[in-house]
mmCIF file with all atom_site columns, C-alpha atoms and ligand atoms in Angstrom:
data_model
loop_
_atom_site.group_PDB
_atom_site.id
_atom_site.type_symbol
_atom_site.label_atom_id
_atom_site.label_alt_id
_atom_site.label_comp_id
_atom_site.label_asym_id
_atom_site.label_entity_id
_atom_site.label_seq_id
_atom_site.pdbx_PDB_ins_code
_atom_site.Cartn_x
_atom_site.Cartn_y
_atom_site.Cartn_z
_atom_site.occupancy
_atom_site.B_iso_or_equiv
_atom_site.pdbx_formal_charge
_atom_site.auth_seq_id
_atom_site.auth_comp_id
_atom_site.auth_asym_id
_atom_site.auth_atom_id
_atom_site.pdbx_PDB_model_num
ATOM   1   C  CA  . MET A 1 1   ? -9.516  -22.910 -8.008  1.00 50.00 ? 1   MET A CA  1
ATOM   2   C  CA  . SER A 1 2   ? -11.789 -21.154 -5.439  1.00 60.00 ? 2   SER A CA  1
ATOM   3   C  CA  . LYS A 1 3   ? -14.637 -18.880 -7.110  1.00 76.00 ? 3   LYS A CA  1
ATOM   4   C  CA  . LEU A 1 4   ? -13.466 -15.370 -7.982  1.00 83.00 ? 4   LEU A CA  1
ATOM   5   C  CA  . ILE A 1 5   ? -15.201 -12.808 -5.559  1.00 85.00 ? 5   ILE A CA  1
ATOM   6   C  CA  . LEU A 1 6   ? -14.236 -9.408  -6.817  1.00 89.00 ? 6   LEU A CA  1
ATOM   7   C  CA  . PRO A 1 7   ? -13.919 -6.711  -3.889  1.00 90.00 ? 7   PRO A CA  1
ATOM   8   C  CA  . ALA A 1 8   ? -17.463 -5.141  -3.307  1.00 87.00 ? 8   ALA A CA  1
ATOM   9   C  CA  . SER A 1 9   ? -15.963 -1.647  -3.140  1.00 90.00 ? 9   SER A CA  1
ATOM   10  C  CA  . PHE A 1 10  ? -12.761 0.519   -3.518  1.00 91.00 ? 10  PHE A CA  1
ATOM   11  C  CA  . TRP A 1 11  ? -12.013 0.024   0.207   1.00 94.00 ? 11  TRP A CA  1
ATOM   12  C  CA  . GLN A 1 12  ? -12.201 -3.667  0.003   1.00 92.00 ? 12  GLN A CA  1
ATOM   13  C  CA  . ALA A 1 13  ? -9.943  -3.851  -3.085  1.00 93.00 ? 13  ALA A CA  1
ATOM   14  C  CA  . ALA A 1 14  ? -7.620  -1.196  -1.335  1.00 94.00 ? 14  ALA A CA  1
ATOM   15  C  CA  . SER A 1 15  ? -7.400  -3.641  1.872   1.00 95.00 ? 15  SER A CA  1
ATOM   16  C  CA  . ARG A 1 16  ? -6.943  -6.613  -0.067  1.00 95.00 ? 16  ARG A CA  1
ATOM   17  C  CA  . GLY A 1 17  ? -3.945  -4.383  -1.578  1.00 95.00 ? 17  GLY A CA  1
ATOM   18  C  CA  . LEU A 1 18  ? -2.943  -3.049  1.935   1.00 94.00 ? 18  LEU A CA  1
ATOM   19  C  CA  . LYS A 1 19  ? -2.581  -6.759  2.862   1.00 95.00 ? 19  LYS A CA  1
ATOM   20  C  CA  . GLY A 1 20  ? -0.271  -7.545  0.209   1.00 94.00 ? 20  GLY A CA  1
ATOM   21  C  CA  . LYS A 1 21  ? -3.196  -9.664  -1.373  1.00 94.00 ? 21  LYS A CA  1
ATOM   22  C  CA  . CYS A 1 22  ? -4.512  -9.781  -5.074  1.00 95.00 ? 22  CYS A CA  1
ATOM   23  C  CA  . PRO A 1 23  ? -6.968  -6.947  -5.049  1.00 94.00 ? 23  PRO A CA  1
ATOM   24  C  CA  . ARG A 1 24  ? -8.972  -8.760  -7.658  1.00 92.00 ? 24  ARG A CA  1
ATOM   25  C  CA  . CYS A 1 25  ? -9.601  -12.243 -5.798  1.00 91.00 ? 25  CYS A CA  1
ATOM   26  C  CA  . SER A 1 26  ? -7.633  -11.651 -2.503  1.00 91.00 ? 26  SER A CA  1
ATOM   27  C  CA  . GLU A 1 27  ? -6.582  -15.483 -2.819  1.00 89.00 ? 27  GLU A CA  1
ATOM   28  C  CA  . ALA A 1 28  ? -2.758  -15.342 -3.943  1.00 91.00 ? 28  ALA A CA  1
ATOM   29  C  CA  . SER A 1 29  ? 0.089   -12.469 -2.810  1.00 93.00 ? 29  SER A CA  1
ATOM   30  C  CA  . LEU A 1 30  ? 0.368   -9.166  -5.034  1.00 94.00 ? 30  LEU A CA  1
ATOM   31  C  CA  . PHE A 1 31  ? 4.277   -9.354  -4.388  1.00 95.00 ? 31  PHE A CA  1
ATOM   32  C  CA  . ARG A 1 32  ? 7.026   -12.066 -5.509  1.00 93.00 ? 32  ARG A CA  1
ATOM   33  C  CA  . ALA A 1 33  ? 9.541   -9.371  -3.621  1.00 92.00 ? 33  ALA A CA  1
ATOM   34  C  CA  . TRP A 1 34  ? 9.236   -6.911  -1.163  1.00 91.00 ? 34  TRP A CA  1
ATOM   35  C  CA  . LEU A 1 35  ? 8.293   -4.124  -3.672  1.00 92.00 ? 35  LEU A CA  1
ATOM   36  C  CA  . LYS A 1 36  ? 8.009   -6.251  -6.801  1.00 93.00 ? 36  LYS A CA  1
ATOM   37  C  CA  . PRO A 1 37  ? 4.532   -7.062  -7.873  1.00 94.00 ? 37  PRO A CA  1
ATOM   38  C  CA  . VAL A 1 38  ? 3.945   -10.233 -9.433  1.00 94.00 ? 38  VAL A CA  1
ATOM   39  C  CA  . ALA A 1 39  ? 3.409   -10.115 -13.296 1.00 93.00 ? 39  ALA A CA  1
ATOM   40  C  CA  . SER A 1 40  ? 0.175   -11.978 -13.000 1.00 93.00 ? 40  SER A CA  1
ATOM   41  C  CA  . CYS A 1 41  ? -1.985  -13.421 -10.385 1.00 93.00 ? 41  CYS A CA  1
ATOM   42  C  CA  . PRO A 1 42  ? -1.381  -17.275 -10.110 1.00 92.00 ? 42  PRO A CA  1
ATOM   43  C  CA  . THR A 1 43  ? -4.982  -17.440 -8.646  1.00 90.00 ? 43  THR A CA  1
ATOM   44  C  CA  . CYS A 1 44  ? -7.313  -15.499 -11.148 1.00 91.00 ? 44  CYS A CA  1
ATOM   45  C  CA  . GLY A 1 45  ? -4.800  -14.657 -13.726 1.00 90.00 ? 45  GLY A CA  1
ATOM   46  C  CA  . GLN A 1 46  ? -5.144  -10.763 -13.407 1.00 92.00 ? 46  GLN A CA  1
ATOM   47  C  CA  . ASP A 1 47  ? -2.174  -8.964  -15.159 1.00 92.00 ? 47  ASP A CA  1
ATOM   48  C  CA  . TRP A 1 48  ? -0.425  -6.829  -12.995 1.00 93.00 ? 48  TRP A CA  1
ATOM   49  C  CA  . THR A 1 49  ? 2.107   -5.340  -15.352 1.00 92.00 ? 49  THR A CA  1
ATOM   50  C  CA  . HIS A 1 50  ? -0.329  -2.450  -15.871 1.00 90.00 ? 50  HIS A CA  1
ATOM   51  C  CA  . GLN A 1 51  ? 0.446   -1.254  -12.473 1.00 89.00 ? 51  GLN A CA  1
ATOM   52  C  CA  . GLN A 1 52  ? 2.092   2.488   -12.613 1.00 89.00 ? 52  GLN A CA  1
ATOM   53  C  CA  . ALA A 1 53  ? 2.568   3.059   -8.564  1.00 88.00 ? 53  ALA A CA  1
ATOM   54  C  CA  . ASP A 1 54  ? 6.154   4.474   -9.118  1.00 89.00 ? 54  ASP A CA  1
ATOM   55  C  CA  . ASP A 1 55  ? 7.383   6.555   -6.606  1.00 92.00 ? 55  ASP A CA  1
ATOM   56  C  CA  . PHE A 1 56  ? 3.816   7.555   -4.908  1.00 93.00 ? 56  PHE A CA  1
ATOM   57  C  CA  . PRO A 1 57  ? 4.315   4.740   -2.459  1.00 93.00 ? 57  PRO A CA  1
ATOM   58  C  CA  . ALA A 1 58  ? 7.318   6.520   -0.856  1.00 94.00 ? 58  ALA A CA  1
ATOM   59  C  CA  . TYR A 1 59  ? 5.541   10.103  -1.250  1.00 95.00 ? 59  TYR A CA  1
ATOM   60  C  CA  . VAL A 1 60  ? 2.794   8.556   0.895   1.00 94.00 ? 60  VAL A CA  1
ATOM   61  C  CA  . ALA A 1 61  ? 4.967   6.998   3.333   1.00 94.00 ? 61  ALA A CA  1
ATOM   62  C  CA  . ILE A 1 62  ? 6.765   10.138  3.905   1.00 94.00 ? 62  ILE A CA  1
ATOM   63  C  CA  . LEU A 1 63  ? 3.722   12.118  4.280   1.00 95.00 ? 63  LEU A CA  1
ATOM   64  C  CA  . VAL A 1 64  ? 2.163   9.803   7.105   1.00 94.00 ? 64  VAL A CA  1
ATOM   65  C  CA  . THR A 1 65  ? 5.248   8.805   8.660   1.00 94.00 ? 65  THR A CA  1
ATOM   66  C  CA  . GLY A 1 66  ? 5.868   12.817  9.064   1.00 93.00 ? 66  GLY A CA  1
ATOM   67  C  CA  . HIS A 1 67  ? 2.046   13.250  10.545  1.00 95.00 ? 67  HIS A CA  1
ATOM   68  C  CA  . LEU A 1 68  ? 2.703   10.558  12.646  1.00 94.00 ? 68  LEU A CA  1
ATOM   69  C  CA  . MET A 1 69  ? 6.298   11.660  13.742  1.00 94.00 ? 69  MET A CA  1
ATOM   70  C  CA  . ALA A 1 70  ? 5.295   15.379  14.251  1.00 94.00 ? 70  ALA A CA  1
ATOM   71  C  CA  . PRO A 1 71  ? 3.548   14.750  17.604  1.00 94.00 ? 71  PRO A CA  1
ATOM   72  C  CA  . LEU A 1 72  ? 6.232   12.436  18.988  1.00 93.00 ? 72  LEU A CA  1
ATOM   73  C  CA  . ILE A 1 73  ? 8.906   14.587  18.253  1.00 92.00 ? 73  ILE A CA  1
ATOM   74  C  CA  . ILE A 1 74  ? 7.071   17.519  19.809  1.00 93.00 ? 74  ILE A CA  1
ATOM   75  C  CA  . TRP A 1 75  ? 6.383   15.722  22.876  1.00 93.00 ? 75  TRP A CA  1
ATOM   76  C  CA  . LEU A 1 76  ? 10.099  13.928  23.240  1.00 92.00 ? 76  LEU A CA  1
ATOM   77  C  CA  . VAL A 1 77  ? 11.422  17.614  22.853  1.00 91.00 ? 77  VAL A CA  1
ATOM   78  C  CA  . THR A 1 78  ? 8.899   19.257  25.624  1.00 92.00 ? 78  THR A CA  1
ATOM   79  C  CA  . ASP A 1 79  ? 8.340   16.633  28.124  1.00 91.00 ? 79  ASP A CA  1
ATOM   80  C  CA  . PHE A 1 80  ? 11.761  14.775  28.074  1.00 90.00 ? 80  PHE A CA  1
ATOM   81  C  CA  . ASP A 1 81  ? 15.110  16.240  28.975  1.00 87.00 ? 81  ASP A CA  1
ATOM   82  C  CA  . LEU A 1 82  ? 16.828  14.266  26.419  1.00 88.00 ? 82  LEU A CA  1
ATOM   83  C  CA  . GLY A 1 83  ? 20.264  15.444  24.166  1.00 90.00 ? 83  GLY A CA  1
ATOM   84  C  CA  . SER A 1 84  ? 20.364  15.912  20.651  1.00 90.00 ? 84  SER A CA  1
ATOM   85  C  CA  . LEU A 1 85  ? 22.099  12.271  20.185  1.00 94.00 ? 85  LEU A CA  1
ATOM   86  C  CA  . ALA A 1 86  ? 19.322  10.864  22.246  1.00 92.00 ? 86  ALA A CA  1
ATOM   87  C  CA  . LEU A 1 87  ? 16.761  12.394  20.371  1.00 92.00 ? 87  LEU A CA  1
ATOM   88  C  CA  . LEU A 1 88  ? 18.525  11.527  17.048  1.00 92.00 ? 88  LEU A CA  1
ATOM   89  C  CA  . ALA A 1 89  ? 18.898  7.822   18.287  1.00 94.00 ? 89  ALA A CA  1
ATOM   90  C  CA  . ILE A 1 90  ? 15.074  7.573   18.836  1.00 92.00 ? 90  ILE A CA  1
ATOM   91  C  CA  . ILE A 1 91  ? 13.648  9.452   15.904  1.00 93.00 ? 91  ILE A CA  1
ATOM   92  C  CA  . VAL A 1 92  ? 15.649  8.642   13.180  1.00 94.00 ? 92  VAL A CA  1
ATOM   93  C  CA  . PRO A 1 93  ? 15.680  4.731   13.255  1.00 96.00 ? 93  PRO A CA  1
ATOM   94  C  CA  . LEU A 1 94  ? 11.692  4.791   14.030  1.00 94.00 ? 94  LEU A CA  1
ATOM   95  C  CA  . ALA A 1 95  ? 11.188  7.273   10.992  1.00 94.00 ? 95  ALA A CA  1
ATOM   96  C  CA  . VAL A 1 96  ? 13.309  4.975   8.906   1.00 94.00 ? 96  VAL A CA  1
ATOM   97  C  CA  . ALA A 1 97  ? 11.455  1.803   9.995   1.00 95.00 ? 97  ALA A CA  1
ATOM   98  C  CA  . MET A 1 98  ? 7.945   3.478   9.535   1.00 93.00 ? 98  MET A CA  1
ATOM   99  C  CA  . MET A 1 99  ? 8.561   4.553   5.996   1.00 93.00 ? 99  MET A CA  1
ATOM   100 C  CA  . LEU A 1 100 ? 10.247  1.272   4.824   1.00 94.00 ? 100 LEU A CA  1
ATOM   101 C  CA  . GLY A 1 101 ? 7.274   -0.918  6.875   1.00 94.00 ? 101 GLY A CA  1
ATOM   102 C  CA  . MET A 1 102 ? 4.652   1.080   5.051   1.00 94.00 ? 102 MET A CA  1
ATOM   103 C  CA  . LEU A 1 103 ? 6.199   1.022   1.493   1.00 94.00 ? 103 LEU A CA  1
ATOM   104 C  CA  . GLN A 1 104 ? 4.678   -2.537  0.501   1.00 94.00 ? 104 GLN A CA  1
ATOM   105 C  CA  . PRO A 1 105 ? 1.287   -2.181  2.017   1.00 95.00 ? 105 PRO A CA  1
ATOM   106 C  CA  . VAL A 1 106 ? 0.900   1.333   0.339   1.00 96.00 ? 106 VAL A CA  1
ATOM   107 C  CA  . LYS A 1 107 ? 2.003   0.042   -2.900  1.00 95.00 ? 107 LYS A CA  1
ATOM   108 C  CA  . GLY A 1 108 ? -0.247  -2.659  -2.838  1.00 95.00 ? 108 GLY A CA  1
ATOM   109 C  CA  . ALA A 1 109 ? -2.907  -0.263  -1.976  1.00 95.00 ? 109 ALA A CA  1
ATOM   110 C  CA  . ILE A 1 110 ? -2.222  2.004   -4.738  1.00 95.00 ? 110 ILE A CA  1
ATOM   111 C  CA  . ILE A 1 111 ? -1.851  -0.731  -7.516  1.00 95.00 ? 111 ILE A CA  1
ATOM   112 C  CA  . ALA A 1 112 ? -5.546  -1.939  -6.079  1.00 94.00 ? 112 ALA A CA  1
ATOM   113 C  CA  . ALA A 1 113 ? -6.482  1.870   -6.235  1.00 93.00 ? 113 ALA A CA  1
ATOM   114 C  CA  . GLN A 1 114 ? -5.468  2.075   -9.921  1.00 93.00 ? 114 GLN A CA  1
ATOM   115 C  CA  . TRP A 1 115 ? -7.054  -1.690  -10.859 1.00 94.00 ? 115 TRP A CA  1
ATOM   116 C  CA  . TRP A 1 116 ? -10.101 -0.755  -9.116  1.00 93.00 ? 116 TRP A CA  1
ATOM   117 C  CA  . ASN A 1 117 ? -10.496 2.646   -10.993 1.00 90.00 ? 117 ASN A CA  1
ATOM   118 C  CA  . GLY A 1 118 ? -9.366  0.984   -14.463 1.00 90.00 ? 118 GLY A CA  1
ATOM   119 C  CA  . LEU A 1 119 ? -6.500  3.306   -14.836 1.00 90.00 ? 119 LEU A CA  1
ATOM   120 C  CA  . HIS A 1 120 ? -3.230  2.431   -17.092 1.00 86.00 ? 120 HIS A CA  1
ATOM   121 C  CA  . GLY A 1 121 ? -4.676  -0.382  -19.309 1.00 86.00 ? 121 GLY A CA  1
ATOM   122 C  CA  . PHE A 1 122 ? -6.610  -2.501  -16.115 1.00 88.00 ? 122 PHE A CA  1
ATOM   123 C  CA  . LYS A 1 123 ? -9.922  -3.688  -16.972 1.00 87.00 ? 123 LYS A CA  1
ATOM   124 C  CA  . LYS A 1 124 ? -12.591 -1.699  -14.866 1.00 86.00 ? 124 LYS A CA  1
ATOM   125 C  CA  . GLU A 1 125 ? -14.504 -4.743  -12.975 1.00 84.00 ? 125 GLU A CA  1
ATOM   126 C  CA  . ARG A 1 126 ? -17.073 -4.613  -10.676 1.00 80.00 ? 126 ARG A CA  1
ATOM   127 C  CA  . ALA A 1 127 ? -18.756 -7.267  -8.516  1.00 73.00 ? 127 ALA A CA  1
ATOM   128 C  CA  . ALA A 1 128 ? -22.179 -6.824  -10.041 1.00 64.00 ? 128 ALA A CA  1
ATOM   129 C  CA  . GLU A 1 129 ? -20.736 -6.945  -13.657 1.00 53.00 ? 129 GLU A CA  1
ATOM   130 C  CA  . ALA A 1 130 ? -19.256 -10.418 -12.785 1.00 47.00 ? 130 ALA A CA  1
ATOM   131 C  CA  . GLU A 1 131 ? -22.449 -12.402 -11.748 1.00 46.00 ? 131 GLU A CA  1
HETATM 132 ZN ZN1 . ZN  B 2 .   ? -6.004  -12.682 -8.137  1.00 92.93 ? 1   ZN  B ZN1 1
#
C-alpha cells in the first residue's frame, strides 16, 4: 500500500474526482460502474456511502452543455444554410453526448467537494493534519 497523500487543496480533490479517482488518495477508482461510486476505497478505505450527489451532476451537466451549445447553435444558424432537420441532427446528438459524457466526471468532482468540506458525515481531513 502506497503512502496516503491527501489532496493539498479543494481543487486537487475535485480534479481527482473529475478523473474518477478517489479524492482522498487518488489511487483507486471512485466508481464501480458508470454512475455508481464504490462503497469504500480499496486503497485508503475511505467510506464513500456518505456521498449525496443526487441529481446535482445532471444540473451541472445541463448548465455547462447549455452554455457551450448556445454559441455553437447561434453560429450554425447564422453562418450556415442548414435545414431544421440538419440542425437537429447536429445539435441533439452533440448535446446528449456532452451531457452523458460529463455526468461521471461531474459526479466525481461533487463527491470530492462533499468529502473535502466534510458534508453528510464525511470526516474533514487536511494534508497538514495527516502529518
Ligand atoms: Zn482512496
